[in-house]
PDB file of C-alpha atoms and ligand atoms in Angstrom:
ATOM      1  CA  MET A   7     143.781  19.675  62.272  1.00  0.00           C
ATOM      2  CA  VAL A   8     143.350  21.092  65.761  1.00  0.00           C
ATOM      3  CA  LEU A   9     142.658  24.589  67.076  1.00  0.00           C
ATOM      4  CA  GLY A  10     144.759  26.335  69.696  1.00  0.00           C
ATOM      5  CA  VAL A  11     143.140  28.971  71.916  1.00  0.00           C
ATOM      6  CA  ASP A  12     145.221  31.272  74.106  1.00  0.00           C
ATOM      7  CA  VAL A  13     143.060  33.145  76.621  1.00  0.00           C
ATOM      8  CA  GLY A  14     145.040  36.015  78.125  1.00  0.00           C
ATOM      9  CA  GLY A  15     144.092  38.824  80.460  1.00  0.00           C
ATOM     10  CA  THR A  16     143.797  41.260  77.540  1.00  0.00           C
ATOM     11  CA  LYS A  17     143.187  39.187  74.394  1.00  0.00           C
ATOM     12  CA  VAL A  18     141.936  35.835  73.159  1.00  0.00           C
ATOM     13  CA  ALA A  19     144.019  34.401  70.304  1.00  0.00           C
ATOM     14  CA  VAL A  20     142.870  31.450  68.178  1.00  0.00           C
ATOM     15  CA  ALA A  21     144.518  29.659  65.258  1.00  0.00           C
ATOM     16  CA  ALA A  22     144.397  26.421  63.319  1.00  0.00           C
ATOM     17  CA  VAL A  23     147.615  24.549  64.023  1.00  0.00           C
ATOM     18  CA  ASP A  24     149.245  21.741  62.089  1.00  0.00           C
ATOM     19  CA  GLY A  25     152.271  20.457  64.050  1.00  0.00           C
ATOM     20  CA  VAL A  26     153.750  23.784  65.134  1.00  0.00           C
ATOM     21  CA  THR A  27     152.597  25.694  62.013  1.00  0.00           C
ATOM     22  CA  VAL A  28     149.916  28.325  62.591  1.00  0.00           C
ATOM     23  CA  ARG A  29     147.293  29.532  60.106  1.00  0.00           C
ATOM     24  CA  GLU A  30     144.214  31.758  60.224  1.00  0.00           C
ATOM     25  CA  ALA A  31     145.469  33.343  63.450  1.00  0.00           C
ATOM     26  CA  THR A  32     142.698  35.568  64.821  1.00  0.00           C
ATOM     27  CA  GLU A  33     142.382  37.552  68.018  1.00  0.00           C
ATOM     28  CA  GLN A  34     140.051  39.863  69.879  1.00  0.00           C
ATOM     29  CA  PRO A  35     140.038  41.603  73.280  1.00  0.00           C
ATOM     30  CA  THR A  36     139.167  39.448  76.296  1.00  0.00           C
ATOM     31  CA  ILE A  37     135.755  40.277  77.743  1.00  0.00           C
ATOM     32  CA  THR A  38     136.104  40.023  81.528  1.00  0.00           C
ATOM     33  CA  GLU A  39     132.847  41.547  82.829  1.00  0.00           C
ATOM     34  CA  THR A  40     131.161  38.210  83.561  1.00  0.00           C
ATOM     35  CA  THR A  41     131.921  34.525  83.096  1.00  0.00           C
ATOM     36  CA  GLY A  42     129.120  34.195  80.538  1.00  0.00           C
ATOM     37  CA  ALA A  43     130.375  37.136  78.478  1.00  0.00           C
ATOM     38  CA  LEU A  44     133.926  35.763  78.602  1.00  0.00           C
ATOM     39  CA  LEU A  45     132.777  32.341  77.353  1.00  0.00           C
ATOM     40  CA  ASP A  46     130.595  33.917  74.634  1.00  0.00           C
ATOM     41  CA  GLY A  47     133.599  35.986  73.513  1.00  0.00           C
ATOM     42  CA  ILE A  48     135.830  32.909  73.337  1.00  0.00           C
ATOM     43  CA  GLU A  49     133.128  31.040  71.394  1.00  0.00           C
ATOM     44  CA  ALA A  50     132.743  33.897  68.905  1.00  0.00           C
ATOM     45  CA  VAL A  51     136.416  34.097  67.972  1.00  0.00           C
ATOM     46  CA  VAL A  52     136.749  30.291  67.789  1.00  0.00           C
ATOM     47  CA  ARG A  53     133.715  30.160  65.431  1.00  0.00           C
ATOM     48  CA  ARG A  54     135.339  32.777  63.175  1.00  0.00           C
ATOM     49  CA  VAL A  55     138.329  30.443  62.718  1.00  0.00           C
ATOM     50  CA  ILE A  56     136.116  27.337  62.301  1.00  0.00           C
ATOM     51  CA  ASP A  57     134.201  29.178  59.544  1.00  0.00           C
ATOM     52  CA  LYS A  58     137.493  29.458  57.622  1.00  0.00           C
ATOM     53  CA  VAL A  59     139.130  26.081  58.311  1.00  0.00           C
ATOM     54  CA  GLY A  60     136.239  23.708  59.030  1.00  0.00           C
ATOM     55  CA  GLU A  61     135.502  21.654  62.115  1.00  0.00           C
ATOM     56  CA  PRO A  62     138.658  20.680  64.025  1.00  0.00           C
ATOM     57  CA  GLU A  63     139.411  17.266  65.467  1.00  0.00           C
ATOM     58  CA  ALA A  64     139.907  18.865  68.875  1.00  0.00           C
ATOM     59  CA  ILE A  65     140.475  22.228  70.555  1.00  0.00           C
ATOM     60  CA  GLY A  66     143.167  23.040  73.110  1.00  0.00           C
ATOM     61  CA  VAL A  67     142.747  26.019  75.423  1.00  0.00           C
ATOM     62  CA  GLY A  68     145.360  27.747  77.588  1.00  0.00           C
ATOM     63  CA  VAL A  69     144.156  29.997  80.417  1.00  0.00           C
ATOM     64  CA  PRO A  70     146.025  32.095  83.026  1.00  0.00           C
ATOM     65  CA  SER A  71     144.526  30.030  85.849  1.00  0.00           C
ATOM     66  CA  GLN A  72     145.128  27.002  88.047  1.00  0.00           C
ATOM     67  CA  ILE A  73     143.530  23.989  86.352  1.00  0.00           C
ATOM     68  CA  ASP A  74     142.413  20.636  87.705  1.00  0.00           C
ATOM     69  CA  PHE A  75     143.389  19.022  84.415  1.00  0.00           C
ATOM     70  CA  ALA A  76     141.816  15.613  85.138  1.00  0.00           C
ATOM     71  CA  ALA A  77     138.416  17.234  85.766  1.00  0.00           C
ATOM     72  CA  GLY A  78     138.838  20.111  83.279  1.00  0.00           C
ATOM     73  CA  VAL A  79     137.754  22.576  85.984  1.00  0.00           C
ATOM     74  CA  VAL A  80     139.362  25.930  86.787  1.00  0.00           C
ATOM     75  CA  GLU A  81     140.519  25.842  90.415  1.00  0.00           C
ATOM     76  CA  THR A  82     141.437  29.529  90.807  1.00  0.00           C
ATOM     77  CA  SER A  83     141.711  32.389  88.334  1.00  0.00           C
ATOM     78  CA  VAL A  84     142.856  35.868  89.366  1.00  0.00           C
ATOM     79  CA  ASN A  85     142.677  38.001  86.207  1.00  0.00           C
ATOM     80  CA  ILE A  86     139.703  36.506  84.362  1.00  0.00           C
ATOM     81  CA  PRO A  87     136.384  35.293  85.858  1.00  0.00           C
ATOM     82  CA  LEU A  88     136.744  31.510  85.582  1.00  0.00           C
ATOM     83  CA  THR A  89     137.153  30.294  89.182  1.00  0.00           C
ATOM     84  CA  GLY A  90     135.135  27.090  89.640  1.00  0.00           C
ATOM     85  CA  VAL A  91     134.060  26.933  85.978  1.00  0.00           C
ATOM     86  CA  PRO A  92     134.012  23.432  84.382  1.00  0.00           C
ATOM     87  CA  LEU A  93     135.675  24.970  81.349  1.00  0.00           C
ATOM     88  CA  ARG A  94     136.453  21.795  79.416  1.00  0.00           C
ATOM     89  CA  ASP A  95     132.850  20.533  79.503  1.00  0.00           C
ATOM     90  CA  GLU A  96     131.443  24.031  78.981  1.00  0.00           C
ATOM     91  CA  LEU A  97     133.442  24.551  75.770  1.00  0.00           C
ATOM     92  CA  SER A  98     133.140  20.991  74.422  1.00  0.00           C
ATOM     93  CA  GLY A  99     129.364  21.382  74.815  1.00  0.00           C
ATOM     94  CA  ARG A 100     129.430  24.571  72.768  1.00  0.00           C
ATOM     95  CA  PHE A 101     131.607  23.188  69.947  1.00  0.00           C
ATOM     96  CA  GLY A 102     130.697  19.471  69.864  1.00  0.00           C
ATOM     97  CA  VAL A 103     134.342  18.384  69.647  1.00  0.00           C
ATOM     98  CA  PRO A 104     136.785  17.309  72.397  1.00  0.00           C
ATOM     99  CA  VAL A 105     138.262  20.258  74.283  1.00  0.00           C
ATOM    100  CA  PHE A 106     141.347  20.170  76.550  1.00  0.00           C
ATOM    101  CA  VAL A 107     142.193  22.956  78.989  1.00  0.00           C
ATOM    102  CA  ASP A 108     145.526  23.696  80.637  1.00  0.00           C
ATOM    103  CA  ASN A 109     147.423  26.442  82.406  1.00  0.00           C
ATOM    104  CA  ASP A 110     149.057  28.949  80.023  1.00  0.00           C
ATOM    105  CA  ALA A 111     152.563  28.399  81.424  1.00  0.00           C
ATOM    106  CA  ASN A 112     152.226  24.654  80.752  1.00  0.00           C
ATOM    107  CA  CYS A 113     151.105  25.461  77.192  1.00  0.00           C
ATOM    108  CA  ALA A 114     154.062  27.813  76.652  1.00  0.00           C
ATOM    109  CA  ALA A 115     156.515  25.141  77.820  1.00  0.00           C
ATOM    110  CA  LEU A 116     154.905  22.496  75.597  1.00  0.00           C
ATOM    111  CA  ALA A 117     155.090  24.827  72.578  1.00  0.00           C
ATOM    112  CA  GLU A 118     158.726  25.617  73.257  1.00  0.00           C
ATOM    113  CA  ALA A 119     159.671  21.933  73.504  1.00  0.00           C
ATOM    114  CA  HIS A 120     157.917  21.093  70.235  1.00  0.00           C
ATOM    115  CA  ILE A 121     159.286  24.125  68.380  1.00  0.00           C
ATOM    116  CA  LEU A 122     162.827  23.247  69.497  1.00  0.00           C
ATOM    117  CA  GLY A 123     162.287  19.506  69.031  1.00  0.00           C
ATOM    118  CA  VAL A 124     163.404  18.588  72.559  1.00  0.00           C
ATOM    119  CA  GLN A 125     161.881  15.979  74.883  1.00  0.00           C
ATOM    120  CA  TYR A 126     162.946  17.384  78.274  1.00  0.00           C
ATOM    121  CA  LEU A 127     162.418  21.063  78.956  1.00  0.00           C
ATOM    122  CA  VAL A 128     161.900  23.346  81.934  1.00  0.00           C
ATOM    123  CA  MET A 129     160.467  26.805  81.320  1.00  0.00           C
ATOM    124  CA  LEU A 130     160.393  29.691  83.761  1.00  0.00           C
ATOM    125  CA  THR A 131     157.971  32.467  82.798  1.00  0.00           C
ATOM    126  CA  LEU A 132     159.116  35.685  84.456  1.00  0.00           C
ATOM    127  CA  GLY A 133     156.356  38.297  84.508  1.00  0.00           C
ATOM    128  CA  THR A 134     154.319  39.953  87.232  1.00  0.00           C
ATOM    129  CA  GLY A 135     154.680  36.575  88.967  1.00  0.00           C
ATOM    130  CA  VAL A 136     156.761  33.510  88.108  1.00  0.00           C
ATOM    131  CA  GLY A 137     155.114  30.701  86.171  1.00  0.00           C
ATOM    132  CA  GLY A 138     156.631  27.412  85.227  1.00  0.00           C
ATOM    133  CA  GLY A 139     156.213  24.453  82.961  1.00  0.00           C
ATOM    134  CA  VAL A 140     157.963  21.093  82.782  1.00  0.00           C
ATOM    135  CA  VAL A 141     158.005  18.843  79.705  1.00  0.00           C
ATOM    136  CA  ILE A 142     159.113  15.245  80.203  1.00  0.00           C
ATOM    137  CA  GLU A 143     159.364  12.795  77.270  1.00  0.00           C
ATOM    138  CA  GLY A 144     157.616  15.405  75.113  1.00  0.00           C
ATOM    139  CA  SER A 145     154.555  15.702  77.377  1.00  0.00           C
ATOM    140  CA  THR A 146     153.550  18.123  80.096  1.00  0.00           C
ATOM    141  CA  PHE A 147     154.275  17.109  83.683  1.00  0.00           C
ATOM    142  CA  ARG A 148     151.286  18.182  85.785  1.00  0.00           C
ATOM    143  CA  GLY A 149     151.276  16.200  89.036  1.00  0.00           C
ATOM    144  CA  ALA A 150     148.345  14.061  90.139  1.00  0.00           C
ATOM    145  CA  HIS A 151     145.522  16.525  89.363  1.00  0.00           C
ATOM    146  CA  GLY A 152     147.162  19.006  87.005  1.00  0.00           C
ATOM    147  CA  LEU A 153     148.053  21.598  89.627  1.00  0.00           C
ATOM    148  CA  GLY A 154     151.757  20.737  89.817  1.00  0.00           C
ATOM    149  CA  ALA A 155     154.845  22.359  88.321  1.00  0.00           C
ATOM    150  CA  GLU A 156     154.326  25.588  90.266  1.00  0.00           C
ATOM    151  CA  LEU A 157     158.028  26.313  89.891  1.00  0.00           C
ATOM    152  CA  GLY A 158     157.679  29.901  91.119  1.00  0.00           C
ATOM    153  CA  HIS A 159     156.781  28.679  94.595  1.00  0.00           C
ATOM    154  CA  VAL A 160     159.968  26.773  95.364  1.00  0.00           C
ATOM    155  CA  THR A 161     161.634  28.275  98.452  1.00  0.00           C
ATOM    156  CA  LEU A 162     164.983  30.031  97.981  1.00  0.00           C
ATOM    157  CA  ASN A 163     165.167  31.535 101.486  1.00  0.00           C
ATOM    158  CA  ALA A 164     163.204  30.290 104.494  1.00  0.00           C
ATOM    159  CA  ASP A 165     163.209  33.777 106.046  1.00  0.00           C
ATOM    160  CA  GLY A 166     162.798  35.742 102.833  1.00  0.00           C
ATOM    161  CA  PRO A 167     160.148  38.312 101.949  1.00  0.00           C
ATOM    162  CA  PRO A 168     156.462  37.279 101.835  1.00  0.00           C
ATOM    163  CA  CYS A 169     155.513  35.693  98.522  1.00  0.00           C
ATOM    164  CA  PRO A 170     153.537  38.234  96.458  1.00  0.00           C
ATOM    165  CA  GLY A 171     151.469  35.460  94.863  1.00  0.00           C
ATOM    166  CA  ASN A 172     148.374  33.712  96.212  1.00  0.00           C
ATOM    167  CA  CYS A 173     150.747  31.755  98.463  1.00  0.00           C
ATOM    168  CA  PRO A 174     151.324  31.582 102.231  1.00  0.00           C
ATOM    169  CA  ASN A 175     155.106  31.078 101.968  1.00  0.00           C
ATOM    170  CA  ARG A 176     158.103  33.384 102.293  1.00  0.00           C
ATOM    171  CA  GLY A 177     161.211  33.551 100.139  1.00  0.00           C
ATOM    172  CA  CYS A 178     159.739  31.776  97.084  1.00  0.00           C
ATOM    173  CA  ILE A 179     161.356  32.246  93.669  1.00  0.00           C
ATOM    174  CA  GLU A 180     158.404  34.551  92.942  1.00  0.00           C
ATOM    175  CA  ALA A 181     159.404  36.658  95.970  1.00  0.00           C
ATOM    176  CA  TYR A 182     162.776  37.368  94.270  1.00  0.00           C
ATOM    177  CA  CYS A 183     162.522  36.837  90.507  1.00  0.00           C
ATOM    178  CA  SER A 184     159.214  38.494  89.544  1.00  0.00           C
ATOM    179  CA  GLY A 185     158.198  41.922  88.331  1.00  0.00           C
ATOM    180  CA  GLN A 186     156.458  42.478  91.657  1.00  0.00           C
ATOM    181  CA  ALA A 187     159.691  41.666  93.521  1.00  0.00           C
ATOM    182  CA  LEU A 188     161.685  44.116  91.392  1.00  0.00           C
ATOM    183  CA  GLU A 189     159.143  46.885  92.011  1.00  0.00           C
ATOM    184  CA  ARG A 190     159.151  46.130  95.738  1.00  0.00           C
ATOM    185  CA  ASP A 191     162.967  46.299  95.959  1.00  0.00           C
ATOM    186  CA  ALA A 192     163.202  49.435  93.836  1.00  0.00           C
ATOM    187  CA  THR A 193     160.454  51.188  95.825  1.00  0.00           C
ATOM    188  CA  GLU A 194     161.925  50.268  99.220  1.00  0.00           C
ATOM    189  CA  PHE A 195     165.352  51.457  98.110  1.00  0.00           C
ATOM    190  CA  ALA A 196     163.980  54.732  96.767  1.00  0.00           C
ATOM    191  CA  GLN A 197     162.051  55.408  99.989  1.00  0.00           C
ATOM    192  CA  ASP A 198     165.156  54.700 102.113  1.00  0.00           C
ATOM    193  CA  LYS A 199     167.481  56.827  99.936  1.00  0.00           C
ATOM    194  CA  PRO A 200     165.640  60.016  98.926  1.00  0.00           C
ATOM    195  CA  GLU A 201     168.842  61.351  97.314  1.00  0.00           C
ATOM    196  CA  SER A 202     169.159  58.393  94.933  1.00  0.00           C
ATOM    197  CA  GLY A 203     168.383  58.292  91.250  1.00  0.00           C
ATOM    198  CA  LEU A 204     165.692  55.680  91.932  1.00  0.00           C
ATOM    199  CA  ALA A 205     163.940  58.102  94.321  1.00  0.00           C
ATOM    200  CA  ARG A 206     163.455  60.419  91.323  1.00  0.00           C
ATOM    201  CA  ALA A 207     161.741  57.533  89.520  1.00  0.00           C
ATOM    202  CA  ILE A 208     158.974  57.213  92.123  1.00  0.00           C
ATOM    203  CA  GLY A 209     155.664  57.542  90.303  1.00  0.00           C
ATOM    204  CA  PRO A 210     152.426  59.263  91.368  1.00  0.00           C
ATOM    205  CA  ASP A 211     151.385  56.002  93.052  1.00  0.00           C
ATOM    206  CA  GLY A 212     154.436  56.212  95.333  1.00  0.00           C
ATOM    207  CA  ARG A 213     156.146  53.252  93.650  1.00  0.00           C
ATOM    208  CA  VAL A 214     159.033  52.701  91.237  1.00  0.00           C
ATOM    209  CA  SER A 215     157.638  50.745  88.285  1.00  0.00           C
ATOM    210  CA  GLY A 216     159.493  47.905  86.624  1.00  0.00           C
ATOM    211  CA  ARG A 217     159.724  49.998  83.450  1.00  0.00           C
ATOM    212  CA  HIS A 218     161.431  52.859  85.294  1.00  0.00           C
ATOM    213  CA  LEU A 219     163.761  50.429  87.081  1.00  0.00           C
ATOM    214  CA  VAL A 220     164.834  48.932  83.725  1.00  0.00           C
ATOM    215  CA  ALA A 221     165.367  52.428  82.296  1.00  0.00           C
ATOM    216  CA  ALA A 222     167.512  53.394  85.297  1.00  0.00           C
ATOM    217  CA  ALA A 223     169.604  50.221  84.995  1.00  0.00           C
ATOM    218  CA  ASP A 224     170.031  50.784  81.243  1.00  0.00           C
ATOM    219  CA  SER A 225     171.297  54.311  81.909  1.00  0.00           C
ATOM    220  CA  GLY A 226     173.917  52.899  84.299  1.00  0.00           C
ATOM    221  CA  ASP A 227     172.300  53.741  87.650  1.00  0.00           C
ATOM    222  CA  PRO A 228     174.364  51.697  90.159  1.00  0.00           C
ATOM    223  CA  ASP A 229     171.463  51.101  92.558  1.00  0.00           C
ATOM    224  CA  ALA A 230     169.215  49.790  89.778  1.00  0.00           C
ATOM    225  CA  ARG A 231     172.082  47.596  88.592  1.00  0.00           C
ATOM    226  CA  LEU A 232     172.490  46.198  92.111  1.00  0.00           C
ATOM    227  CA  ILE A 233     168.794  45.294  92.282  1.00  0.00           C
ATOM    228  CA  PHE A 234     169.175  43.352  89.013  1.00  0.00           C
ATOM    229  CA  GLU A 235     172.392  41.757  90.328  1.00  0.00           C
ATOM    230  CA  ASN A 236     170.447  40.387  93.299  1.00  0.00           C
ATOM    231  CA  PHE A 237     167.605  39.298  91.004  1.00  0.00           C
ATOM    232  CA  ALA A 238     170.072  37.488  88.726  1.00  0.00           C
ATOM    233  CA  ARG A 239     171.810  35.753  91.627  1.00  0.00           C
ATOM    234  CA  MET A 240     168.540  34.390  92.998  1.00  0.00           C
ATOM    235  CA  LEU A 241     167.415  33.343  89.504  1.00  0.00           C
ATOM    236  CA  GLY A 242     170.709  31.479  89.067  1.00  0.00           C
ATOM    237  CA  ILE A 243     170.162  29.646  92.355  1.00  0.00           C
ATOM    238  CA  ALA A 244     166.687  28.669  91.156  1.00  0.00           C
ATOM    239  CA  ILE A 245     168.002  27.501  87.781  1.00  0.00           C
ATOM    240  CA  ALA A 246     170.696  25.376  89.453  1.00  0.00           C
ATOM    241  CA  GLY A 247     168.020  23.604  91.482  1.00  0.00           C
ATOM    242  CA  PHE A 248     165.890  22.828  88.427  1.00  0.00           C
ATOM    243  CA  VAL A 249     168.913  21.588  86.467  1.00  0.00           C
ATOM    244  CA  ASN A 250     169.752  19.243  89.346  1.00  0.00           C
ATOM    245  CA  VAL A 251     166.180  17.904  89.605  1.00  0.00           C
ATOM    246  CA  PHE A 252     165.214  17.578  85.946  1.00  0.00           C
ATOM    247  CA  GLU A 253     168.445  17.544  83.897  1.00  0.00           C
ATOM    248  CA  PRO A 254     166.531  19.140  81.001  1.00  0.00           C
ATOM    249  CA  GLU A 255     167.962  19.449  77.505  1.00  0.00           C
ATOM    250  CA  ARG A 256     166.801  23.048  77.575  1.00  0.00           C
ATOM    251  CA  LEU A 257     165.962  25.455  80.362  1.00  0.00           C
ATOM    252  CA  THR A 258     163.979  28.273  78.797  1.00  0.00           C
ATOM    253  CA  ILE A 259     163.401  31.752  80.191  1.00  0.00           C
ATOM    254  CA  GLY A 260     160.228  33.452  78.935  1.00  0.00           C
ATOM    255  CA  GLY A 261     157.668  36.036  80.031  1.00  0.00           C
ATOM    256  CA  GLY A 262     157.606  39.811  79.831  1.00  0.00           C
ATOM    257  CA  LEU A 263     160.721  40.280  81.983  1.00  0.00           C
ATOM    258  CA  SER A 264     162.797  38.368  79.432  1.00  0.00           C
ATOM    259  CA  ARG A 265     162.775  41.594  77.384  1.00  0.00           C
ATOM    260  CA  ALA A 266     165.174  42.925  80.056  1.00  0.00           C
ATOM    261  CA  SER A 267     167.302  39.764  79.984  1.00  0.00           C
ATOM    262  CA  HIS A 268     170.418  41.763  79.072  1.00  0.00           C
ATOM    263  CA  LEU A 269     170.291  42.996  82.684  1.00  0.00           C
ATOM    264  CA  PHE A 270     170.299  39.558  84.338  1.00  0.00           C
ATOM    265  CA  LEU A 271     170.563  36.443  82.157  1.00  0.00           C
ATOM    266  CA  ASP A 272     174.356  36.115  81.773  1.00  0.00           C
ATOM    267  CA  ARG A 273     174.818  36.722  85.489  1.00  0.00           C
ATOM    268  CA  ALA A 274     172.109  34.170  86.345  1.00  0.00           C
ATOM    269  CA  ILE A 275     173.766  31.524  84.133  1.00  0.00           C
ATOM    270  CA  GLN A 276     177.117  32.249  85.806  1.00  0.00           C
ATOM    271  CA  GLU A 277     175.535  31.746  89.239  1.00  0.00           C
ATOM    272  CA  ALA A 278     173.812  28.539  88.121  1.00  0.00           C
ATOM    273  CA  ASP A 279     177.099  27.247  86.677  1.00  0.00           C
ATOM    274  CA  ALA A 280     178.790  27.796  90.053  1.00  0.00           C
ATOM    275  CA  ARG A 281     176.072  25.898  91.931  1.00  0.00           C
ATOM    276  CA  ALA A 282     174.560  23.128  89.772  1.00  0.00           C
ATOM    277  CA  LEU A 283     176.067  19.650  89.615  1.00  0.00           C
ATOM    278  CA  PRO A 284     178.641  20.004  86.796  1.00  0.00           C
ATOM    279  CA  ALA A 285     177.777  16.818  84.904  1.00  0.00           C
ATOM    280  CA  LEU A 286     174.143  17.941  84.673  1.00  0.00           C
ATOM    281  CA  PHE A 287     174.799  21.621  84.037  1.00  0.00           C
ATOM    282  CA  LYS A 288     177.072  21.021  81.048  1.00  0.00           C
ATOM    283  CA  ARG A 289     174.318  18.987  79.381  1.00  0.00           C
ATOM    284  CA  THR A 290     171.662  21.706  79.803  1.00  0.00           C
ATOM    285  CA  LYS A 291     171.309  24.656  77.456  1.00  0.00           C
ATOM    286  CA  ILE A 292     169.871  27.768  79.110  1.00  0.00           C
ATOM    287  CA  ALA A 293     168.347  30.289  76.710  1.00  0.00           C
ATOM    288  CA  LEU A 294     165.505  32.712  76.113  1.00  0.00           C
ATOM    289  CA  ALA A 295     162.213  31.348  74.755  1.00  0.00           C
ATOM    290  CA  GLU A 296     162.030  31.122  70.962  1.00  0.00           C
ATOM    291  CA  GLY A 297     158.285  30.511  70.662  1.00  0.00           C
ATOM    292  CA  GLY A 298     157.335  34.139  70.085  1.00  0.00           C
ATOM    293  CA  ALA A 299     153.829  35.568  70.100  1.00  0.00           C
ATOM    294  CA  ASP A 300     152.188  32.365  68.796  1.00  0.00           C
ATOM    295  CA  ALA A 301     153.589  30.110  71.547  1.00  0.00           C
ATOM    296  CA  GLY A 302     150.312  30.145  73.503  1.00  0.00           C
ATOM    297  CA  VAL A 303     148.132  28.916  70.628  1.00  0.00           C
ATOM    298  CA  ILE A 304     150.783  26.425  69.483  1.00  0.00           C
ATOM    299  CA  GLY A 305     151.106  24.925  72.970  1.00  0.00           C
ATOM    300  CA  ALA A 306     147.337  24.637  73.406  1.00  0.00           C
ATOM    301  CA  ALA A 307     147.056  22.946  70.008  1.00  0.00           C
ATOM    302  CA  VAL A 308     149.937  20.532  70.688  1.00  0.00           C
ATOM    303  CA  LEU A 309     148.152  19.600  73.914  1.00  0.00           C
ATOM    304  CA  ALA A 310     144.908  18.892  72.032  1.00  0.00           C
ATOM    305  CA  ALA A 311     146.710  16.839  69.359  1.00  0.00           C
ATOM    306  CA  GLN A 312     148.506  14.781  72.008  1.00  0.00           C
ATOM    307  CA  GLU A 313     145.330  14.144  73.993  1.00  0.00           C
ATOM    308  CA  VAL A 314     143.263  12.962  71.020  1.00  0.00           C
ATOM    309  CA  ALA A 315     146.155  10.712  69.956  1.00  0.00           C
ATOM    310  CA  GLY A 316     146.480   9.063  73.383  1.00  0.00           C
ATOM    311  CA  PRO A 317     144.670  10.634  76.294  1.00  0.00           C
ATOM    312  CA  ASN A 318     146.366  11.192  79.623  1.00  0.00           C
ATOM    313  CA  LEU A 319     142.966  11.889  81.113  1.00  0.00           C
ATOM    314  CA  ARG A 320     141.298   9.803  83.791  1.00  0.00           C
ATOM    315  CA  ASP A 321     137.859  10.639  82.513  1.00  0.00           C
ATOM    316  CA  THR A 322     137.059  11.393  78.921  1.00  0.00           C
ATOM    317  CA  ALA A 323     136.534  14.814  77.435  1.00  0.00           C
ATOM    318  CA  MET A 324     133.975  13.806  74.845  1.00  0.00           C
ATOM    319  CA  PRO A 325     130.964  16.106  74.563  1.00  0.00           C
TER     320      PRO A 325
HETATM  321 ZN1  LIG B 452     155.055  31.449  96.822  1.00  0.00          ZN
END
């Protein structure tokens, strides 16, 4: 039995996981005031689950941060205070069992592959930014140090808009297919066309929110629909590239924006179909994520189970 821990910007979720079956799922708000308080909060909720299920063989932890997986150290972390923290050693010291730490998008992709029972999967997580995960032969592809698979920072247009992420590039997938990109396009349009329906959706902060853009598109606003048309086209171009590189069994779309998939997914698949190599495209199924709310803890636990069974680590994670 292993534990999966999903540390998000707003809540920490923990569960005992057997295969992809979750029990004793427990969560509490993320404490973000200081690193010490955050770690104490994670420890407290993990101990509540251990009190019910007993000591686990290992613990997997997913965090919304860049991870040097080989060292178990957080490289950068925007929303929670973990930058530079040796998180794997810090937590394995607290619990006395092996701990494995990975990026949350990698965990989501790993969960999805194991829930679906596929060996080759690419996942795009469309939210405020664009995250990605790649599963090859049932295991996470990470690059040499664990920082790889940043699928959101593949260039779609050399002269495109500046990437909104912590990234020096222009025209990345994240510059077109993220919540921030949609808000940027909607706000620029509304400012240019004060007579438009979108101009009436400008909020007190001077911006059109993603929620208001979705509402406008759902009510048939042609300008909002056009913004989603452009979004879908660029997403399709991105998907075609990943199909050509990885030939996955499944290309999964997840993240908060997938709740608005009725506004872009069919169009994106059509664009990808027109651009990807046909022999590869016809072998790839493109669909929304099926992992649901427990995907984060499942993916973290699958990671821990895989690592104790046969570590991919260069140095060990024993306490
Ligand atoms: Zn970028």
